[in-house]
XYZ file of C-alpha atoms in Angstrom:
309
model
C -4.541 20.963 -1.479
C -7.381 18.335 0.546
C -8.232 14.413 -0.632
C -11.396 13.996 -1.624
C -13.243 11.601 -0.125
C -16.688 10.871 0.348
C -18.401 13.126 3.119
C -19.725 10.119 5.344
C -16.825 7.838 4.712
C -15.600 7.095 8.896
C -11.935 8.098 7.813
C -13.333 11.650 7.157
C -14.403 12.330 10.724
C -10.499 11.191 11.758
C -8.477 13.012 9.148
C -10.490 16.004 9.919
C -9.725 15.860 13.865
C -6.222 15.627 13.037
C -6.159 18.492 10.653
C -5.868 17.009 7.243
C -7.852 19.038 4.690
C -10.616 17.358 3.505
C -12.698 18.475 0.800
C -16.535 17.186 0.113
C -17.360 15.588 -3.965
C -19.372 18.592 -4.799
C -16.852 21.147 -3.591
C -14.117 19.275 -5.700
C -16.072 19.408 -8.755
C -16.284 23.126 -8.777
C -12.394 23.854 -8.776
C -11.011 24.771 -12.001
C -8.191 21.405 -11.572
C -7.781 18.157 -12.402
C -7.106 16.455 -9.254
C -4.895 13.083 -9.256
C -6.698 10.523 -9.402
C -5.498 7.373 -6.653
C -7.435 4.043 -6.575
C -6.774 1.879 -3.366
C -7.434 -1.696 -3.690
C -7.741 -2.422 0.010
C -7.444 -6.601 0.769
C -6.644 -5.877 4.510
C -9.345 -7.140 6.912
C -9.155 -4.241 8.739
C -10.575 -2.322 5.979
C -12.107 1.209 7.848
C -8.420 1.807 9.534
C -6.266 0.957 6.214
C -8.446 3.664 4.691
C -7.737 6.018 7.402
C -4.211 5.287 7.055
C -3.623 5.534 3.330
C -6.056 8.576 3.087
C -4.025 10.431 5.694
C -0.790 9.649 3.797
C -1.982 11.062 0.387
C -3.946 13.382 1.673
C -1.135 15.470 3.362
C 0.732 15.775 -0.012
C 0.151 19.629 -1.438
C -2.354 18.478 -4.386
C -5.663 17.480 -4.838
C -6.133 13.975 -4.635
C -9.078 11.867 -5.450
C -9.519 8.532 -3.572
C -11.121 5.538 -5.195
C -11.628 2.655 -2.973
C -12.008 -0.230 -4.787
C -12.636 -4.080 -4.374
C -12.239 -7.801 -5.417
C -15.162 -8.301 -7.843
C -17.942 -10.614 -6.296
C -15.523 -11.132 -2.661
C -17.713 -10.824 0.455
C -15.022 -9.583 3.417
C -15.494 -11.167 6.532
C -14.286 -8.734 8.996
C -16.182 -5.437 7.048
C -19.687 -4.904 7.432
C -21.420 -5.382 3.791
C -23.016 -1.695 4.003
C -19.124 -0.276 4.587
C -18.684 -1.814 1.277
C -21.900 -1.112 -0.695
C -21.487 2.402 0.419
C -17.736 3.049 -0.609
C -16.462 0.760 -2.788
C -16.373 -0.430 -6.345
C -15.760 -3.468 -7.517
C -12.627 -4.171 -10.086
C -14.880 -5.052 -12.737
C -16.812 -1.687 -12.351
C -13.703 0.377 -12.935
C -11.308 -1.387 -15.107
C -12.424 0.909 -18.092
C -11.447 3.976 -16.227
C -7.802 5.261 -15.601
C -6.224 6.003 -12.757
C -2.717 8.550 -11.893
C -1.961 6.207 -9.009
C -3.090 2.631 -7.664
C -2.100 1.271 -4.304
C -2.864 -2.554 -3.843
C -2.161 -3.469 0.177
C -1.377 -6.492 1.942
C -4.188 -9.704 2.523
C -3.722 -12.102 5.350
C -3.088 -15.077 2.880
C 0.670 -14.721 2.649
C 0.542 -18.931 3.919
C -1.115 -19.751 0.869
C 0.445 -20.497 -2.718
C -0.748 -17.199 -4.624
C -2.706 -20.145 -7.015
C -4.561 -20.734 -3.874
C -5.362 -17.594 -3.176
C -9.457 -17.574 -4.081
C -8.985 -14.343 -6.015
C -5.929 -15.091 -7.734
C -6.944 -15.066 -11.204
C -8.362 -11.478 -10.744
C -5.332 -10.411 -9.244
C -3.595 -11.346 -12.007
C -6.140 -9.313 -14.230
C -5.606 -6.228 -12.276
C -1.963 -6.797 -12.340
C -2.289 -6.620 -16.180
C -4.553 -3.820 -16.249
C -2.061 -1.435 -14.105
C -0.011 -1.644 -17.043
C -2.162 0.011 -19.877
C -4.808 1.929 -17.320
C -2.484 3.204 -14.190
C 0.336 5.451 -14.454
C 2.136 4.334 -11.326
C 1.707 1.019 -9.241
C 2.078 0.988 -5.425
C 2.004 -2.361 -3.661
C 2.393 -3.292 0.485
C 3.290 -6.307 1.960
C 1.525 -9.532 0.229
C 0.102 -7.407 -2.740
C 4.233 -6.447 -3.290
C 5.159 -9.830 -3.365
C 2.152 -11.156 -5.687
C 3.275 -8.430 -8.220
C 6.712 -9.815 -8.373
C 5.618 -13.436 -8.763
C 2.976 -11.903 -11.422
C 5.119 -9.923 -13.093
C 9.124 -11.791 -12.552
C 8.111 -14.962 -11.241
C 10.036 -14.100 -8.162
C 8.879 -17.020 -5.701
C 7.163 -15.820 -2.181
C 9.253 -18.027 1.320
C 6.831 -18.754 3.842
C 8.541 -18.004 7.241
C 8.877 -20.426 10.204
C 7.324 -17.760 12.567
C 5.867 -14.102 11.667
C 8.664 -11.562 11.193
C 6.976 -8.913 13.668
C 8.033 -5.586 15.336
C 9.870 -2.030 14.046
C 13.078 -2.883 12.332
C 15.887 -0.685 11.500
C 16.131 -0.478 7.543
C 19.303 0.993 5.361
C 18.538 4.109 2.847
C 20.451 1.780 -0.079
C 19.366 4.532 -2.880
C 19.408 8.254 -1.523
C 19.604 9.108 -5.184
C 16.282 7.584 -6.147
C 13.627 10.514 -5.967
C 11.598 8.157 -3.967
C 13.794 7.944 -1.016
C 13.966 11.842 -1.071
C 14.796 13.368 2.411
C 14.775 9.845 3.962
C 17.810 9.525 6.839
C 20.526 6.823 6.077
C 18.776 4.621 8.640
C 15.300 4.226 9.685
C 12.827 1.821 11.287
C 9.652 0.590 9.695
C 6.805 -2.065 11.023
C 7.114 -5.153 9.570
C 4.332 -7.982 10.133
C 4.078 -10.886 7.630
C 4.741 -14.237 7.453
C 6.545 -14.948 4.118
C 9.276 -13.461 2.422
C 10.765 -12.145 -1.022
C 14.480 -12.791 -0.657
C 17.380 -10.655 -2.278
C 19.111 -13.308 -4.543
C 15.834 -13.469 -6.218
C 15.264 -9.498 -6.530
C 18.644 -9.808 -8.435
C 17.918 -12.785 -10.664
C 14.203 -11.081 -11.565
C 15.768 -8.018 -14.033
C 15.518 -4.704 -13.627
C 14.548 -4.648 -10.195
C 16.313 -2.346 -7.698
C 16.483 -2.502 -4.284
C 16.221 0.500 -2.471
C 15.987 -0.118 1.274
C 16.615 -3.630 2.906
C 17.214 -4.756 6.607
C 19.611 -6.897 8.350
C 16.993 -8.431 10.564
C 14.128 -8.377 7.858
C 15.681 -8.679 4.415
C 14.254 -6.438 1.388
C 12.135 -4.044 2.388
C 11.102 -1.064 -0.785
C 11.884 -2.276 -4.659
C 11.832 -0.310 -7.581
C 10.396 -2.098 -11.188
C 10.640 1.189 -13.481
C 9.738 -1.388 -16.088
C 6.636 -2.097 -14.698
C 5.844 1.827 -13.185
C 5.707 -0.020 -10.216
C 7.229 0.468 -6.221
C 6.435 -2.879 -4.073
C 6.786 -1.798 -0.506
C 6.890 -5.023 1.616
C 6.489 -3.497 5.196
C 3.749 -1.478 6.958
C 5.155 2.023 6.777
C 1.675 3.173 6.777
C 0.500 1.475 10.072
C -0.516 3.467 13.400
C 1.072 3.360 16.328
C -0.991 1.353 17.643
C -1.321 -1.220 14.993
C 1.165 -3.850 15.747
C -0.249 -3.516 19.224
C -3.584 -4.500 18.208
C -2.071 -7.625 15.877
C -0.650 -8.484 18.696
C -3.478 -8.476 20.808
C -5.611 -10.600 18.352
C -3.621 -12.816 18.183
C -3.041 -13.793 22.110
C -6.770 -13.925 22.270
C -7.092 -16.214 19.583
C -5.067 -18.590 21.468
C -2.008 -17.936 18.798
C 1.507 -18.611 20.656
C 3.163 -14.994 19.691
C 6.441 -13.013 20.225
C 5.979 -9.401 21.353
C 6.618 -7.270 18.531
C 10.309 -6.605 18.259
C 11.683 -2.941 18.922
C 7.997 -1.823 19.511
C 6.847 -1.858 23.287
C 9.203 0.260 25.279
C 11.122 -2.695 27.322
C 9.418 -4.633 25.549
C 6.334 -4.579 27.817
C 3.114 -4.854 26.342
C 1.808 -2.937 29.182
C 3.837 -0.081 27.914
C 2.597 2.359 25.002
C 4.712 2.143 21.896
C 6.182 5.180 20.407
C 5.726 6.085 16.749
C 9.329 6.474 15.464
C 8.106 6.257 11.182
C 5.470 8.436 10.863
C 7.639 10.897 9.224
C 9.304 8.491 6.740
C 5.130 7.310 5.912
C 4.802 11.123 4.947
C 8.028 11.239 2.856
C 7.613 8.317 0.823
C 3.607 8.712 -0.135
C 4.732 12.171 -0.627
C 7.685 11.218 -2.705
C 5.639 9.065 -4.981
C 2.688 11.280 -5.072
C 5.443 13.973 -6.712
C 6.736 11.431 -9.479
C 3.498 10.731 -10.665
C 2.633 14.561 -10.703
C 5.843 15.407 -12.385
C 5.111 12.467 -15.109
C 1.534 11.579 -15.463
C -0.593 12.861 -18.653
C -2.835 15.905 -18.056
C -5.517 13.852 -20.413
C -5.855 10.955 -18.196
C -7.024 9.075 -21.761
C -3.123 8.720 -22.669
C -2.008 6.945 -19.141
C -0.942 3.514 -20.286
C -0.367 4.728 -23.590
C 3.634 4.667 -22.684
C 3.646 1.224 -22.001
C 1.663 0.385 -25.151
C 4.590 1.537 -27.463
């Protein structure tokens, strides 16, 4: 089955060139199925390629999917033209009656800054709350992973000495959990932040499980069945290329930066990288895509309605 997404949105033209199905509002409406239902709140400045990238992800799973892109109520992004966002998305406020299958909340470049300094802290916080009585399953990358365990736990957020940055080799810790199905004992992931959730405080938060970590990076995926929640705090998601362009921002903004670890063959910038986690992306979107199919309410009314008992 296609995502459905809106005909003009850029990401269309790219998913369809690399083969995803992709199927227009109007010829959604007219199929005799309720599709899923998947809000993104996208805080990355880079807003056009995270869509791409989490569009492609859902979109190869074998049901229909319909993508909400959604934003911070009343936030102007700097690096996203203001028609992008007129166009596309809706702010929080505008859909925090409705209900949603799925809701993915990705990392913001603020991961230096107290989450109390964070300007849009307070409606984080909100929509942190809301996911718990109007979305049936929480998925959250990077900073948006650790703001949900200092929301939710407490857990406290370690800002790093330099960015952790490159592909690092991560341990399958649960190949029982049915959202590490068909993922290899081993695997590498992106990882590019500059703070940290550390283990001993996973442990201490309750009911948390960790289900992939890294020597060289620390916790990487966490399960909070309590909260219907998966915090993801690597870039799984990102292009090849993506690191590379980090990279290259930050040279040119005069930044003094390591070359991404494990990324550039030899590590030569000069070099393409080679993608080796595209295929653990596609398992793990698809993985999670299945548990909410396999649990969710037909009546999207009663979502939330579990947690309310």
């Amino acid at each position: 089955m296609p995502i459905t997404i809106p005909d003009d949105l850029p990401a269309r033209r790219t998913l369809t060139a690399e083969g995803v199905v992709v199927m227009g509002q109007a010829d959604a409406v007219r199929q005799d199925i309720r599709p899923m239902r998947i809000g993104l709140l996208n805080l990355m400045p880079d807003k056009i390629s995270t869509e791409t990238q989490i569009a492609r992800l859902i979109g190869a799973t074998p049901l229909q999917v319909e993508l909400t892109l959604v934003g911070i109520t009343g936030h102007v992004p700097r690096n996203t033209a203001a028609d992008h966002m007129a166009a596309f998305y809706r702010p929080w406020a505008d859909v925090r009656k409705e209900q949603f299958d799925g809701f993915i909340i990705t990392g913001a470049p603020v991961e230096k800054l107290p989450f109390e300094a964070v300007l849009y802290w307070d409606e984080m916080r909100r929509i942190f709350d809301w996911t718990q009585t109007h979305v049936h399953r929480l998925f959250t990358i990077c900073w948006a992973a650790q703001a949900a365990l200092h929301h939710f736990h407490g857990l406290p957020k370690h800002v790093l000495g330099e960015k952790l940055f490159g592909v690092f080799p991560h341990r399958n810790l649960a190949p029982c959990s049915p959202y590490l199905r068909g993922f290899s004992d081993r695997f590498s992931i992106p990882v590019s932040r500059w703070a940290e959730t550390r283990g001993p405080d996973i442990a201490a938060g309750g009911g948390l499980t960790v289900l992939a970590d890294s020597e060289d990076a620390g916790p990487c995926l966490v399960h909070d069945p309590r909260h219907g929640a998966l915090h993801m705090f690597n870039h799984v998601e990102y292009d090849t290329g993506t690191l590379a362009d980090e990279y290259a921002r930050d040279v040119v903004g005069g930044a003094s930066m390591r070359v991404p670890a494990h990324y550039f063959p030899g590590d030569d910038p000069a070099r393409p990288p080679e993608n080796g986690w595209r295929s653990h992306a596609h398992l793990l979107f698809g993985n999670w895509i299945n548990e909410i199919y396999q649990s969710t309410p037909f009546d999207l009314t009663e979502v939330g309605r579990d947690r309310l008992g």
